[in-house]
Coordinates of C-alpha atoms and ligand atoms in Angstrom, one line a residue:
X1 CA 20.7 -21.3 10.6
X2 CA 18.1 -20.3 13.1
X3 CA 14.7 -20.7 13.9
X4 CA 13.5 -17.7 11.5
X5 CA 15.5 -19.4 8.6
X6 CA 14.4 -23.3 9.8
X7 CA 10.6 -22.5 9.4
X8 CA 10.4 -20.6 6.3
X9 CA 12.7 -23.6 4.9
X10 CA 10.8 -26.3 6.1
X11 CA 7.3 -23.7 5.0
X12 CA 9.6 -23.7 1.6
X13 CA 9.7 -27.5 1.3
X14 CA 6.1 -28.3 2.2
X15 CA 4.6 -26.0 0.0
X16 CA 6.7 -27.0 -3.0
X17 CA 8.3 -30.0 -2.1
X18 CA 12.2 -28.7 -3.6
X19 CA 14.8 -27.4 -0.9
X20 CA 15.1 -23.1 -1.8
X21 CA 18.3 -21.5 -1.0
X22 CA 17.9 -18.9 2.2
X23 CA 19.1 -15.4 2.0
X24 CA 19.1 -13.2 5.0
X25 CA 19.4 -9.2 4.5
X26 CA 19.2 -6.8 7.4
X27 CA 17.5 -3.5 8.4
X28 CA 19.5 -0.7 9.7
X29 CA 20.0 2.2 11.9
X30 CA 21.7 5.5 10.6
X31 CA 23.3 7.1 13.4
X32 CA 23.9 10.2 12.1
X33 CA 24.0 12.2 8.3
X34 CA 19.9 12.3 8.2
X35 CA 18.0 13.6 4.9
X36 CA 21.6 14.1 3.4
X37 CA 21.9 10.7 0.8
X38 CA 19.9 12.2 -1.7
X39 CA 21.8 15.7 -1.3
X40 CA 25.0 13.7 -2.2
X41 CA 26.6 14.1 1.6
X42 CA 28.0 11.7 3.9
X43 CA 25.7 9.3 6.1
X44 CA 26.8 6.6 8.6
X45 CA 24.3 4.0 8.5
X46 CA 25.0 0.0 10.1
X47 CA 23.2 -2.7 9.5
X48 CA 21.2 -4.8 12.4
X49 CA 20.4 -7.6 13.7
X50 CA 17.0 -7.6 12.7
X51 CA 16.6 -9.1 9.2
X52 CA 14.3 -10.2 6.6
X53 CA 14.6 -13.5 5.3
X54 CA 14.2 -15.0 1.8
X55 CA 13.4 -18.4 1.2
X56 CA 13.9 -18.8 -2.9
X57 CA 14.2 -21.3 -6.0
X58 CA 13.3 -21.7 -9.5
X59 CA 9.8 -22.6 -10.3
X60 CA 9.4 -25.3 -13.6
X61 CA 6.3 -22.8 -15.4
X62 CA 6.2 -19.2 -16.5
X63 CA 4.7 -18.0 -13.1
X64 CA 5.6 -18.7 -9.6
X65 CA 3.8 -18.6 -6.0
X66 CA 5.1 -15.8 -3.9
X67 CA 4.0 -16.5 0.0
X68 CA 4.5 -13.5 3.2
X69 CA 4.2 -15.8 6.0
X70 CA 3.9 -12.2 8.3
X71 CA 1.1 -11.1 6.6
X72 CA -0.4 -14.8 6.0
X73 CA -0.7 -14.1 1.8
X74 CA 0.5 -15.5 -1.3
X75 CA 0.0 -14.4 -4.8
X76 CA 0.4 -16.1 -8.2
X77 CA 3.4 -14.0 -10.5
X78 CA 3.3 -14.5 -14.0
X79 CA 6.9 -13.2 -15.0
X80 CA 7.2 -10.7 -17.4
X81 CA 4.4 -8.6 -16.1
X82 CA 4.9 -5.5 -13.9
X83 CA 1.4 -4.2 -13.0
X84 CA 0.6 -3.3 -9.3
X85 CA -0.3 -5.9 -6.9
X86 CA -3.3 -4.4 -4.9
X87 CA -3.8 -5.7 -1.3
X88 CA -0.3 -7.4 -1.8
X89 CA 1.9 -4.4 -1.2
X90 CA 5.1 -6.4 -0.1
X91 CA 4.8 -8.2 -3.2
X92 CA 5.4 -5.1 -5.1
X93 CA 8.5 -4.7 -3.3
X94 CA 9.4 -7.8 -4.9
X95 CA 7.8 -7.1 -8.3
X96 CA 9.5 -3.9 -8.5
X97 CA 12.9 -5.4 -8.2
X98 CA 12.0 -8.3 -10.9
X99 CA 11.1 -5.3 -13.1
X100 CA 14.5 -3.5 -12.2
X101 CA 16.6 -6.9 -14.2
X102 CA 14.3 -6.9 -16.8
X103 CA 14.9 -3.3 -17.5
X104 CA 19.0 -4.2 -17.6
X105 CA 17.7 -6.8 -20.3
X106 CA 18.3 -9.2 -17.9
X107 CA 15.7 -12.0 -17.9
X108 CA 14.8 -14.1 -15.0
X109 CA 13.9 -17.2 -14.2
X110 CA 10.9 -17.7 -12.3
X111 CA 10.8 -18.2 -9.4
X112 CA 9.0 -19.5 -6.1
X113 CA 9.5 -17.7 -2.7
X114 CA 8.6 -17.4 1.1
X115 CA 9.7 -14.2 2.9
X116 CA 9.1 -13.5 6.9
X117 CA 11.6 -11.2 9.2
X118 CA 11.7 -9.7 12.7
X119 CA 12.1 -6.5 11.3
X120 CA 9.4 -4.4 12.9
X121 CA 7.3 -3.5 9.9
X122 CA 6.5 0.5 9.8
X123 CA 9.2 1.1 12.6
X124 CA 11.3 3.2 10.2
X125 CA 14.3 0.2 10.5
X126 CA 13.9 -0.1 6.3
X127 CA 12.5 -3.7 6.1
X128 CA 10.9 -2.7 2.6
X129 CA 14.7 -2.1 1.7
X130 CA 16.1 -5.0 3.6
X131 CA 13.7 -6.9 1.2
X132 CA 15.0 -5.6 -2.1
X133 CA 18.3 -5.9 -1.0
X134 CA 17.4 -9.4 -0.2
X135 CA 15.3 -10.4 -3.5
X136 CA 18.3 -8.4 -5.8
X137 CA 20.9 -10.7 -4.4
X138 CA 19.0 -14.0 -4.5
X139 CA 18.0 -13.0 -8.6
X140 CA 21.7 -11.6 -9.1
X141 CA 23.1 -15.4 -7.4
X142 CA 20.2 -17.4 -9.0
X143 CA 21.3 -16.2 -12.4
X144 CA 24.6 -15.9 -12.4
X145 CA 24.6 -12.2 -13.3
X146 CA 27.7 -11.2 -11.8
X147 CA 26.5 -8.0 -10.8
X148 CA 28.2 -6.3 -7.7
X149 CA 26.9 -5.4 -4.3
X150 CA 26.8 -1.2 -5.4
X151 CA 24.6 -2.3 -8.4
X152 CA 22.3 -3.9 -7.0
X153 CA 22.1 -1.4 -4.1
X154 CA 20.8 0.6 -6.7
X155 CA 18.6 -1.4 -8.6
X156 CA 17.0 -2.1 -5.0
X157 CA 17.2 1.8 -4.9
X158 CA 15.5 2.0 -8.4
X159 CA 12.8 -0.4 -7.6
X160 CA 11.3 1.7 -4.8
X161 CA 11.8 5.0 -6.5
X162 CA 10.2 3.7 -9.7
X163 CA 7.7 1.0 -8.5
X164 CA 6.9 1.6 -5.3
X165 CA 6.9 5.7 -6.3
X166 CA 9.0 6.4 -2.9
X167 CA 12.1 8.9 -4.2
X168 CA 14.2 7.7 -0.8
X169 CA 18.0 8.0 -1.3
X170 CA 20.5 5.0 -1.3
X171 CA 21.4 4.9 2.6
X172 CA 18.7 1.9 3.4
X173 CA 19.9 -0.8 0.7
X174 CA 23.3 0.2 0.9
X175 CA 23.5 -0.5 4.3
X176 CA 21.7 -3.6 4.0
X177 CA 24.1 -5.2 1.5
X178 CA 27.3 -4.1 2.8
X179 CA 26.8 -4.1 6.5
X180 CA 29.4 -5.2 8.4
X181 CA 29.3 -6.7 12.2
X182 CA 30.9 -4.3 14.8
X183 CA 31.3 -1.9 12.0
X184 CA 29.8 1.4 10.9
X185 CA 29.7 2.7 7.3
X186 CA 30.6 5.8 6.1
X187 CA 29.4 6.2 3.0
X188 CA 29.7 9.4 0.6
X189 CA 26.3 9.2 -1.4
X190 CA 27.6 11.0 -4.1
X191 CA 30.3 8.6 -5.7
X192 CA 29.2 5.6 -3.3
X193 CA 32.8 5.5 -1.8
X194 CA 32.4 3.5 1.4
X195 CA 34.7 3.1 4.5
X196 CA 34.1 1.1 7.7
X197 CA 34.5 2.5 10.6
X198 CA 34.8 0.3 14.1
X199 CA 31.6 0.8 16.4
X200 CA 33.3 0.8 20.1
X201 CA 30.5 2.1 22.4
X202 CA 31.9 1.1 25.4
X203 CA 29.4 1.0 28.0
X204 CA 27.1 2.0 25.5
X205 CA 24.2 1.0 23.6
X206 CA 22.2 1.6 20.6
X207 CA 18.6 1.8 21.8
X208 CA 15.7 2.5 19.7
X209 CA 12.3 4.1 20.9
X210 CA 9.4 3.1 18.9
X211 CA 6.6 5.9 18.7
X212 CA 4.7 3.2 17.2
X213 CA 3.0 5.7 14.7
X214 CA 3.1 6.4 11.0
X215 CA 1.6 9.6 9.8
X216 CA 0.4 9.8 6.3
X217 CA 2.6 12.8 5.4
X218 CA 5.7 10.3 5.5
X219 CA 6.0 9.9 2.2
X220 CA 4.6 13.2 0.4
X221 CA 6.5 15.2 2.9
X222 CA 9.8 13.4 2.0
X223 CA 9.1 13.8 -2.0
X224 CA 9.0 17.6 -1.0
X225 CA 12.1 17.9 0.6
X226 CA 13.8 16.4 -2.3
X227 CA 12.0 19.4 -4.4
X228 CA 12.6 21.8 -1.7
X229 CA 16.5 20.9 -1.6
X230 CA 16.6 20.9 -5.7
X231 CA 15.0 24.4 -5.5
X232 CA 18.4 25.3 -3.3
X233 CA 20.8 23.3 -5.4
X234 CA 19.8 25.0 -8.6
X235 CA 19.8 28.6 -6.9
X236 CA 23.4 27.8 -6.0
X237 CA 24.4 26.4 -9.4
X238 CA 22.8 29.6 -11.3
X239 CA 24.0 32.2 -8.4
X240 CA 28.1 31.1 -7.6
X241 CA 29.0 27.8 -9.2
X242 CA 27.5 25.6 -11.8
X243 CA 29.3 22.8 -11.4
X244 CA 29.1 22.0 -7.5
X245 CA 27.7 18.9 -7.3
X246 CA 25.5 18.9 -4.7
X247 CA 23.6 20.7 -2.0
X248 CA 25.6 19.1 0.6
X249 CA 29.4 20.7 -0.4
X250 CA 27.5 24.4 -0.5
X251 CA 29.9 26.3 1.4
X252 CA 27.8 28.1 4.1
X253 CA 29.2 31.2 3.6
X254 CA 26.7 30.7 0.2
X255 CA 23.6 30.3 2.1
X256 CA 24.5 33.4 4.0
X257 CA 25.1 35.3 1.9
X258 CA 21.4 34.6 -0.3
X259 CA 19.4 34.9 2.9
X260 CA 17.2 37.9 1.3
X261 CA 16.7 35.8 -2.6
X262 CA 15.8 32.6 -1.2
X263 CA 12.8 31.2 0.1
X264 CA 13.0 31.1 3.6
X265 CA 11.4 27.6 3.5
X266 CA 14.1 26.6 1.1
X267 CA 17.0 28.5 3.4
X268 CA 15.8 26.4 6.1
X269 CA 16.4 23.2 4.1
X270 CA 19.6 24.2 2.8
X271 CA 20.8 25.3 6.5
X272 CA 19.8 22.1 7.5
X273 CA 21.8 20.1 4.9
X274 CA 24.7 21.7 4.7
X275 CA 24.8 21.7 8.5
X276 CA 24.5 18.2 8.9
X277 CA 27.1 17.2 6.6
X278 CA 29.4 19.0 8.3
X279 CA 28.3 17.9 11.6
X280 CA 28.7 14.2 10.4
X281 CA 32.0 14.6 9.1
X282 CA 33.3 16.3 12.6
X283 CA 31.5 13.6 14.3
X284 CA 33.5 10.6 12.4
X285 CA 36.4 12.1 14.0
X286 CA 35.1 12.0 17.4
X287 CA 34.2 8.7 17.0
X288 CA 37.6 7.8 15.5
X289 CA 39.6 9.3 18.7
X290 CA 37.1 7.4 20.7
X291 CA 35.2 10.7 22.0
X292 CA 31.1 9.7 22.7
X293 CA 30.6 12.6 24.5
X294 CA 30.5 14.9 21.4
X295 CA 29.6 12.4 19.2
X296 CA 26.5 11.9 21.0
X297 CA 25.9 15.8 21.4
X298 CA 26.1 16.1 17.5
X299 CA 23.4 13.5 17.1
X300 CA 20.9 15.2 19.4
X301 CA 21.6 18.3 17.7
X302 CA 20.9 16.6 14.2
X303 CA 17.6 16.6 16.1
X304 CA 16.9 20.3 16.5
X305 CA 18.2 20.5 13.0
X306 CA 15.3 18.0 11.5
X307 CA 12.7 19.1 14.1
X308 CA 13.0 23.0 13.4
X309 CA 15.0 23.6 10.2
X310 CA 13.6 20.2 8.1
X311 CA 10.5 19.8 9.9
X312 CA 10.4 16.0 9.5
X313 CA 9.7 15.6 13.1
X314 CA 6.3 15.0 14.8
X315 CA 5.1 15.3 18.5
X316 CA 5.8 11.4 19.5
X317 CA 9.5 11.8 18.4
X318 CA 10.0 14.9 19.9
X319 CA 8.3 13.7 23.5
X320 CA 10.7 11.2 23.2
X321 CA 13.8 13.3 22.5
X322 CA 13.1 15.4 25.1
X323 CA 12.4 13.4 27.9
X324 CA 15.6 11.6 27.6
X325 CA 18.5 13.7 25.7
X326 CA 20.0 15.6 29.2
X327 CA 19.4 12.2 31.2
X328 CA 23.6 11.9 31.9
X329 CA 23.7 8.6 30.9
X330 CA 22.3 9.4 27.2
X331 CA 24.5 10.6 25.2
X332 CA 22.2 11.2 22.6
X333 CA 18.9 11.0 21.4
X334 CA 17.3 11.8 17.5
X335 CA 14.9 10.3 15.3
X336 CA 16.2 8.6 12.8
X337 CA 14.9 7.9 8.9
X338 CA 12.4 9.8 7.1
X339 CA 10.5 11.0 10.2
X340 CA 6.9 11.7 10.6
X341 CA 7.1 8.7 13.0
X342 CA 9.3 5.4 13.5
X343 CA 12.1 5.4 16.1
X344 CA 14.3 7.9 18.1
X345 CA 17.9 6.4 18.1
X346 CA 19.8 6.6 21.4
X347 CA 23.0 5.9 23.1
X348 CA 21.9 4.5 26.2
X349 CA 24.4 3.5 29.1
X350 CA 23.9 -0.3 29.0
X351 CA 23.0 -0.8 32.9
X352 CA 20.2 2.2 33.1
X353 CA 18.5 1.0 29.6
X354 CA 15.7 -1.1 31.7
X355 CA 15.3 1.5 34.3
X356 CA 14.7 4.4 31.7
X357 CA 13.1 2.3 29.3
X358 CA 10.0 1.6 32.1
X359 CA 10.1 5.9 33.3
X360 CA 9.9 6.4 29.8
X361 CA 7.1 3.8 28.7
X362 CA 4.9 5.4 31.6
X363 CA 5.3 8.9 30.4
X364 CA 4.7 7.8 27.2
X365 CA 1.3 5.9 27.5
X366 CA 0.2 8.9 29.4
X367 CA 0.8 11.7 27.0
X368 CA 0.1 9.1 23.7
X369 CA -2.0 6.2 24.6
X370 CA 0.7 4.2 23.4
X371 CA 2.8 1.5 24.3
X372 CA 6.1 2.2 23.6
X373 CA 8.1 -0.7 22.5
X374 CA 11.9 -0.8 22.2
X375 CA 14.6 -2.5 20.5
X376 CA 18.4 -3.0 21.5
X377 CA 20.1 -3.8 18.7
X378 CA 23.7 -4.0 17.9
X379 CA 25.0 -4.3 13.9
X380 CA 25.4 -7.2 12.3
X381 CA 26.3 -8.2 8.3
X382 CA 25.1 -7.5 4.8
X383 CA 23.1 -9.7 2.4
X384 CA 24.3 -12.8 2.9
X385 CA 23.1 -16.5 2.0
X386 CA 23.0 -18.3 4.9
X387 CA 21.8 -22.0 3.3
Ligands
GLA1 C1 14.5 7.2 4.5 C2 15.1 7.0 3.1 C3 16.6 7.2 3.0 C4 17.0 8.5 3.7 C5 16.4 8.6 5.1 C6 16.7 10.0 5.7 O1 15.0 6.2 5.3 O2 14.7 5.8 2.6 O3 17.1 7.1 1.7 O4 16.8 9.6 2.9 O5 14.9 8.5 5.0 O6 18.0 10.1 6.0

């Protein structure tokens, strides 16, 4: 227990005088395989020790009380009904996943609940996912529904495609519910085959710049890269193969060779896809052989990829990119996520981190007007009930 999980407990217990169980579910980092989970490639994604907490038990009505200590609101749920919750956003993230059981024919009991985090909200570290993750395995315990940790990493992944209307991949609640402390996962998005991998960094750490902006694109953008990379997929399918199952296995050579019939938008997206998955897959090995160097190369190249082939980027996470990426004790620097915003991920040599961290704050507030914040974070475990 800490103090996170002591407060919403006690908050728990005053508001409705029962003891609710706690259930603690992470963000995560993704250190490289970006834009690839929903192309069916491989992404290596840990989970962090930044978390969202759920404090949860039945209620004795129909409805239940469901409070956000972080954003100081409750609303009144009566169960059953799955309309949108205006003003109350991160209740919908709840709703949605309610609405996910009930679609299984599952019915669940109401239920009260408290929910707070340190999870920097809008940061890009997927608290919205830690949240599902969280609320899918409370309901799945609660109920005794037996379901497994890959189902309900896709119910959480169904909720937000479905309720909240966001068509993200499976990378953010996976990782969430099957994080693992000192570990890495590699997990291949198309059959949802997962291995760990040891994180040894060394002298290393995993630093994350906060451009401390979301632009509005972030969402609209990311529905038309899924288009954009369907438009490729199907091309591919009708043109050589029509049963490759994804963009991501496209043999280059394809691409290549359909530089004059595609879209050159499209061409870009594909290059970019196909690219990275190869790039993640060499840099597993470096990273199983113990080699940072290249690892971290490949990750600020997954950079120039996003920033000139995907065109997720934005100004704030390039400026950041670039004013650290040849610094010889980075080994590498890319945003991370969707993009449009959020946080640039970065190995960092642990003893320079303050020193660059205050060069880079300076620059920063000069060029943006914003203060940069930052977050060392190192990974920690999946979904778990800790009371
Ligand atoms: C967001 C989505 C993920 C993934 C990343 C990009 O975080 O939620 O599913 O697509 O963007 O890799």
């Amino acid at each position: 227990m800490n103090v996170i999980s002591e407060k919403i407990k006690q908050l728990f217990f005053d508001t409705f005088s029962t003891n609710p169980t706690i259930v603690r579910s992470s963000g995560r980092v993704n250190l490289i395989g970006e834009h690839v989970d929903y192309n069916g490639g491989f992404v290596l994604p840990a989970a962090i020790d930044k978390s969202t907490y759920l404090a949860i038990a039945p209620s004795d009505s129909e409805s239940g009380k469901w409070i956000s200590v972080d954003f100081d609101k409750s609303v009144d749920i009566k169960f059953g009904v799955f309309k949108p919750i205006p003003q109350n956003r991160w209740a919908e993230y709840i709703l949605g996943v309610v609405e996910q059981f009930y679609k299984r024919g599952l019915e669940v009991i109401p239920f009260n609940c408290v929910v707070t985090g340190d999870i920097p909200i809008g940061s890009g570290l997927s608290s919205s996912a830690a949240l599902e993750s969280a609320v899918a395995f409370a309901i799945n315990e609660m109920n005794e529904f037996g379901m497994s940790r890959n189902e309900l990493a896709k119910l959480a992944q169904q909720a937000e495609n479905e309720f909240m209307g966001v068509k993200c991949g499976i990378m953010d609640m996976f990782a969430s519910i099957h994080g693992k402390e000192n570990h890495v996962l590699r997990l291949d998005c198309e059959t949802l085959d997962y291995e760990y991998f040891p994180l040894n960094l060394g002298d290393y750490k995993i630093v994350l710049f906060d451009t401390g902006v979301k632009h509005n694109l972030v969402d609209s953008e990311y529905n038309v890269r899924r288009l954009q990379c369907e438009e490729g997929l199907a091309f591919f399918r009708k043109h050589f193969d029509e049963t490759i199952p994804n963009l991501s296995q496209v043999p280059l050579a394809w691409l290549q060779a359909s530089r004059s019939q595609l879209n050159p938008v499209v061409y870009n997206r594909c290059q970019y896809v196909i690219e990275e998955n190869q790039r993640m897959l060499s840099a597993c090995e470096d990273l199983k052989v113990g080699n940072l160097r290249d690892f971290g190369i490949k990750l600020t190249a997954t950079h120039e990829g996003l920033r000139n082939l995907y065109e997720v980027s934005c100004k704030e996470l390039d400026f950041l990119v670039d004013a650290v990426w040849h610094e010889s004790a980075v080994l590498g620097s890319r945003m991370m996520g969707g993009g449009f915003g959020g946080c640039t991920i970065n190995l960092i040599k642990a003893d320079v981190i303050d020193d660059l961290y205050a060069r880079l704050s300076m620059l920063y507030k000069e060029k943006t007007g914003i203060d940069l914040k930052m977050y060392s974070v190192v990974t920690a475990n999946g979904t778990e009930i800790i009371q």
